[in-house]
PDB file of C-alpha atoms in Angstrom:
ATOM      1  CA  MET P   1       1.719   1.335  -3.561  1.00 67.00           C
ATOM      2  CA  GLN P   2       4.701   1.996  -1.283  1.00 73.00           C
ATOM      3  CA  THR P   3       6.940  -0.926  -0.354  1.00 79.00           C
ATOM      4  CA  ASP P   4       9.444  -1.186   2.477  1.00 81.00           C
ATOM      5  CA  ARG P   5      11.833  -3.855   3.630  1.00 84.00           C
ATOM      6  CA  GLY P   6      11.900  -5.307   7.081  1.00 86.00           C
ATOM      7  CA  LEU P   7      12.770  -8.165   9.381  1.00 87.00           C
ATOM      8  CA  VAL P   8      10.028 -10.400  10.803  1.00 89.00           C
ATOM      9  CA  ILE P   9      10.367 -10.263  14.592  1.00 90.00           C
ATOM     10  CA  ALA P  10       7.184 -12.100  15.651  1.00 89.00           C
ATOM     11  CA  ARG P  11       4.409 -14.231  14.193  1.00 89.00           C
ATOM     12  CA  HIS P  12       0.877 -14.719  15.582  1.00 88.00           C
ATOM     13  CA  GLY P  13      -1.253 -16.795  13.236  1.00 87.00           C
ATOM     14  CA  SER P  14      -1.439 -15.092   9.850  1.00 84.00           C
ATOM     15  CA  VAL P  15      -0.167 -11.749  11.223  1.00 86.00           C
ATOM     16  CA  VAL P  16       3.522 -10.939  11.555  1.00 87.00           C
ATOM     17  CA  THR P  17       5.259  -8.018  13.240  1.00 88.00           C
ATOM     18  CA  ILE P  18       7.982  -6.514  11.071  1.00 86.00           C
ATOM     19  CA  ARG P  19      10.781  -4.173  12.137  1.00 87.00           C
ATOM     20  CA  LEU P  20      11.316  -1.854   9.187  1.00 82.00           C
ATOM     21  CA  LEU P  21      14.838  -1.327   7.893  1.00 80.00           C
ATOM     22  CA  PRO P  22      16.011   2.253   7.259  1.00 74.00           C
ATOM     23  CA  ARG P  23      15.910   3.356   3.640  1.00 68.00           C
ATOM     24  CA  ASP P  24      19.041   4.275   1.732  1.00 65.00           C
ATOM     25  CA  GLY P  25      17.951   7.888   1.253  1.00 61.00           C
ATOM     26  CA  CYS P  26      17.092   8.484   4.915  1.00 61.00           C
ATOM     27  CA  ALA P  27      20.685   9.205   5.962  1.00 60.00           C
ATOM     28  CA  SER P  28      21.087  12.041   3.466  1.00 60.00           C
ATOM     29  CA  CYS P  29      17.572  13.486   3.746  1.00 63.00           C
ATOM     30  CA  SER P  30      17.315  16.983   5.219  1.00 58.00           C
ATOM     31  CA  LEU P  31      13.896  16.174   6.720  1.00 53.00           C
ATOM     32  CA  THR P  32      15.177  13.256   8.813  1.00 55.00           C
ATOM     33  CA  GLN P  33      14.688  15.182  12.052  1.00 54.00           C
ATOM     34  CA  PHE P  34      10.947  15.519  11.336  1.00 50.00           C
ATOM     35  CA  CYS P  35      10.335  11.954  10.145  1.00 56.00           C
ATOM     36  CA  ILE P  36       8.570   9.669  12.610  1.00 50.00           C
ATOM     37  CA  GLY P  37      10.366   6.631  11.263  1.00 50.00           C
ATOM     38  CA  SER P  38      13.775   8.133  11.999  1.00 48.00           C
ATOM     39  CA  LYS P  39      12.833   9.167  15.554  1.00 50.00           C
ATOM     40  CA  GLU P  40      11.898   5.647  16.567  1.00 49.00           C
ATOM     41  CA  SER P  41      14.802   3.314  17.143  1.00 59.00           C
ATOM     42  CA  SER P  42      13.023   0.506  15.313  1.00 64.00           C
ATOM     43  CA  PRO P  43       9.661   1.333  13.701  1.00 74.00           C
ATOM     44  CA  THR P  44       7.403  -1.715  13.420  1.00 79.00           C
ATOM     45  CA  VAL P  45       4.349  -2.598  11.375  1.00 80.00           C
ATOM     46  CA  ARG P  46       1.822  -5.448  11.455  1.00 83.00           C
ATOM     47  CA  ALA P  47       1.335  -7.357   8.231  1.00 85.00           C
ATOM     48  CA  THR P  48      -0.582 -10.340   6.943  1.00 85.00           C
ATOM     49  CA  ALA P  49       1.689 -13.047   5.597  1.00 85.00           C
ATOM     50  CA  SER P  50       1.581 -16.496   4.056  1.00 86.00           C
ATOM     51  CA  PRO P  51       2.490 -19.495   6.238  1.00 86.00           C
ATOM     52  CA  GLU P  52       6.003 -19.878   4.775  1.00 87.00           C
ATOM     53  CA  ILE P  53       7.091 -16.518   6.268  1.00 86.00           C
ATOM     54  CA  ALA P  54       8.797 -17.180   9.609  1.00 86.00           C
ATOM     55  CA  GLN P  55      10.444 -15.164  12.349  1.00 87.00           C
ATOM     56  CA  GLY P  56      13.844 -13.875  11.219  1.00 87.00           C
ATOM     57  CA  ASP P  57      12.949 -13.652   7.505  1.00 86.00           C
ATOM     58  CA  LEU P  58      13.682 -10.532   5.494  1.00 89.00           C
ATOM     59  CA  VAL P  59      10.547  -9.465   3.638  1.00 88.00           C
ATOM     60  CA  GLU P  60       9.151  -6.713   1.476  1.00 87.00           C
ATOM     61  CA  VAL P  61       5.887  -5.204   2.759  1.00 84.00           C
ATOM     62  CA  SER P  62       3.377  -2.862   1.165  1.00 83.00           C
ATOM     63  CA  LEU P  63       0.636  -0.678   2.588  1.00 77.00           C
ATOM     64  CA  ASP P  64      -2.436   0.051   0.513  1.00 76.00           C
ATOM     65  CA  ASP P  65      -2.497   3.661  -0.673  1.00 77.00           C
ATOM     66  CA  SER P  66      -6.172   4.026   0.234  1.00 80.00           C
ATOM     67  CA  ILE P  67      -5.327   3.648   3.953  1.00 78.00           C
ATOM     68  CA  ILE P  68      -2.779   6.460   3.683  1.00 77.00           C
ATOM     69  CA  LEU P  69      -5.328   8.624   1.883  1.00 85.00           C
ATOM     70  CA  LYS P  70      -8.038   7.907   4.485  1.00 86.00           C
ATOM     71  CA  ALA P  71      -5.672   8.683   7.368  1.00 84.00           C
ATOM     72  CA  SER P  72      -4.592  11.939   5.720  1.00 87.00           C
ATOM     73  CA  ALA P  73      -8.192  12.985   5.100  1.00 90.00           C
ATOM     74  CA  ILE P  74      -9.088  12.269   8.724  1.00 92.00           C
ATOM     75  CA  MET P  75      -6.019  13.931  10.237  1.00 91.00           C
ATOM     76  CA  TYR P  76      -6.411  17.114   8.172  1.00 94.00           C
ATOM     77  CA  GLY P  77     -10.132  17.184   7.369  1.00 95.00           C
ATOM     78  CA  VAL P  78     -11.650  16.735  10.826  1.00 95.00           C
ATOM     79  CA  PRO P  79      -9.654  19.569  12.467  1.00 96.00           C
ATOM     80  CA  LEU P  80     -10.357  21.824   9.467  1.00 97.00           C
ATOM     81  CA  VAL P  81     -14.090  21.196   9.705  1.00 97.00           C
ATOM     82  CA  ALA P  82     -14.004  21.775  13.471  1.00 97.00           C
ATOM     83  CA  PHE P  83     -12.084  25.043  13.005  1.00 97.00           C
ATOM     84  CA  LEU P  84     -14.505  26.289  10.350  1.00 97.00           C
ATOM     85  CA  ALA P  85     -17.488  25.292  12.499  1.00 97.00           C
ATOM     86  CA  GLY P  86     -16.029  27.367  15.335  1.00 96.00           C
ATOM     87  CA  VAL P  87     -15.391  30.340  13.051  1.00 96.00           C
ATOM     88  CA  PHE P  88     -18.877  30.290  11.516  1.00 96.00           C
ATOM     89  CA  GLY P  89     -20.490  29.596  14.896  1.00 95.00           C
ATOM     90  CA  GLY P  90     -18.606  32.480  16.474  1.00 94.00           C
ATOM     91  CA  TYR P  91     -19.577  34.749  13.587  1.00 93.00           C
ATOM     92  CA  GLY P  92     -23.227  33.738  13.937  1.00 92.00           C
ATOM     93  CA  PHE P  93     -23.149  34.272  17.686  1.00 92.00           C
ATOM     94  CA  SER P  94     -21.510  37.703  17.348  1.00 92.00           C
ATOM     95  CA  SER P  95     -24.161  38.703  14.765  1.00 89.00           C
ATOM     96  CA  LEU P  96     -27.044  37.482  16.951  1.00 91.00           C
ATOM     97  CA  ALA P  97     -25.620  39.130  20.056  1.00 87.00           C
ATOM     98  CA  GLY P  98     -25.218  42.416  18.200  1.00 86.00           C
ATOM     99  CA  LEU P  99     -21.527  42.740  18.938  1.00 84.00           C
ATOM    100  CA  SER P 100     -19.607  45.332  16.976  1.00 83.00           C
ATOM    101  CA  GLY P 101     -16.023  46.447  16.514  1.00 85.00           C
ATOM    102  CA  SER P 102     -13.009  44.338  17.303  1.00 86.00           C
ATOM    103  CA  LEU P 103     -14.967  41.971  19.557  1.00 84.00           C
ATOM    104  CA  SER P 104     -17.168  40.899  16.655  1.00 86.00           C
ATOM    105  CA  MET P 105     -14.021  40.039  14.652  1.00 89.00           C
ATOM    106  CA  ALA P 106     -12.124  38.399  17.513  1.00 92.00           C
ATOM    107  CA  LEU P 107     -14.923  36.076  18.637  1.00 93.00           C
ATOM    108  CA  PRO P 108     -15.015  33.958  15.433  1.00 94.00           C
ATOM    109  CA  VAL P 109     -11.218  33.559  15.457  1.00 94.00           C
ATOM    110  CA  VAL P 110     -11.117  32.564  19.121  1.00 95.00           C
ATOM    111  CA  ALA P 111     -14.067  30.191  18.664  1.00 96.00           C
ATOM    112  CA  GLY P 112     -12.314  28.618  15.663  1.00 96.00           C
ATOM    113  CA  PHE P 113      -9.157  27.896  17.636  1.00 96.00           C
ATOM    114  CA  VAL P 114     -11.162  26.641  20.625  1.00 96.00           C
ATOM    115  CA  MET P 115     -13.014  24.191  18.360  1.00 97.00           C
ATOM    116  CA  LEU P 116      -9.727  23.133  16.767  1.00 96.00           C
ATOM    117  CA  ILE P 117      -8.624  21.387  19.972  1.00 96.00           C
ATOM    118  CA  PRO P 118     -11.500  18.850  20.102  1.00 96.00           C
ATOM    119  CA  GLY P 119     -11.149  18.448  16.326  1.00 96.00           C
ATOM    120  CA  ILE P 120      -7.533  17.361  16.703  1.00 95.00           C
ATOM    121  CA  ILE P 121      -8.394  15.004  19.565  1.00 95.00           C
ATOM    122  CA  LEU P 122     -11.255  13.474  17.590  1.00 94.00           C
ATOM    123  CA  SER P 123      -9.144  13.037  14.457  1.00 92.00           C
ATOM    124  CA  ARG P 124      -6.425  11.205  16.386  1.00 89.00           C
ATOM    125  CA  ARG P 125      -8.962   8.837  17.937  1.00 89.00           C
ATOM    126  CA  VAL P 126     -10.639   8.114  14.617  1.00 88.00           C
ATOM    127  CA  ALA P 127      -7.296   7.608  12.838  1.00 83.00           C
ATOM    128  CA  MET P 128      -6.182   5.136  15.510  1.00 78.00           C
ATOM    129  CA  ARG P 129      -9.271   3.033  14.774  1.00 81.00           C
ATOM    130  CA  LEU P 130      -8.238   2.606  11.126  1.00 76.00           C
ATOM    131  CA  ASN P 131      -5.814  -0.081  12.309  1.00 66.00           C
ATOM    132  CA  PRO P 132      -3.827  -0.341   9.066  1.00 66.00           C
ATOM    133  CA  THR P 133      -2.304  -3.701   8.278  1.00 69.00           C
ATOM    134  CA  ALA P 134       0.337  -4.092   5.605  1.00 76.00           C
ATOM    135  CA  THR P 135       0.768  -7.100   3.340  1.00 78.00           C
ATOM    136  CA  VAL P 136       3.946  -9.099   2.849  1.00 79.00           C
ATOM    137  CA  VAL P 137       4.696  -8.901  -0.871  1.00 77.00           C
ATOM    138  CA  ASN P 138       7.584 -11.371  -0.986  1.00 73.00           C
ATOM    139  CA  LYS P 139      10.403 -12.955   0.955  1.00 78.00           C
ATOM    140  CA  LEU P 140      13.879 -11.596   0.200  1.00 76.00           C
ATOM    141  CA  ASP P 141      17.210 -13.366   0.193  1.00 72.00           C
ATOM    142  CA  GLN P 142      19.415 -12.071   2.967  1.00 63.00           C
ATOM    143  CA  GLU P 143      22.320 -11.169   0.658  1.00 47.00           C
ATOM    144  CA  VAL P 144      19.995  -9.276  -1.701  1.00 43.00           C
ATOM    145  CA  ALA P 145      18.361  -7.299   1.129  1.00 42.00           C
ATOM    146  CA  ILE P 146      21.659  -6.348   2.727  1.00 46.00           C
ATOM    147  CA  CYS P 147      23.414  -5.351  -0.527  1.00 40.00           C
ATOM    148  CA  GLN P 148      20.615  -3.156  -1.874  1.00 41.00           C
TER     149      GLN P 148
END
């Protein structure tokens, strides 16, 4: 289970909005330019919290690993299945149509990439519906959070 530190910026009932603090290793990481968290000026996450957590508190949050696994499976699996469906569909169509030569090889590849586009769109829509919510693990002292 991955944990991050952040500052509570809003509270609505049992749900808080947390602005995540940058990690120590982010400044020296060579992949910083590709990381979504480093591109946003202040990445935020929603989390469930106990009533004693208030706006302005420094907290440690965790996101269940199963949500990350589900999102990864959706974001990679759905486009892969769509691509393969296009390839096999294009191959079946070229066989039924009696195409030969380079056209019979090109049609499955083109159909695969054409089907990849709706697969990517569908995977993004399904992943957005996951609506992951983190959990506040504990409240941190301000000196401890700043020093570490």
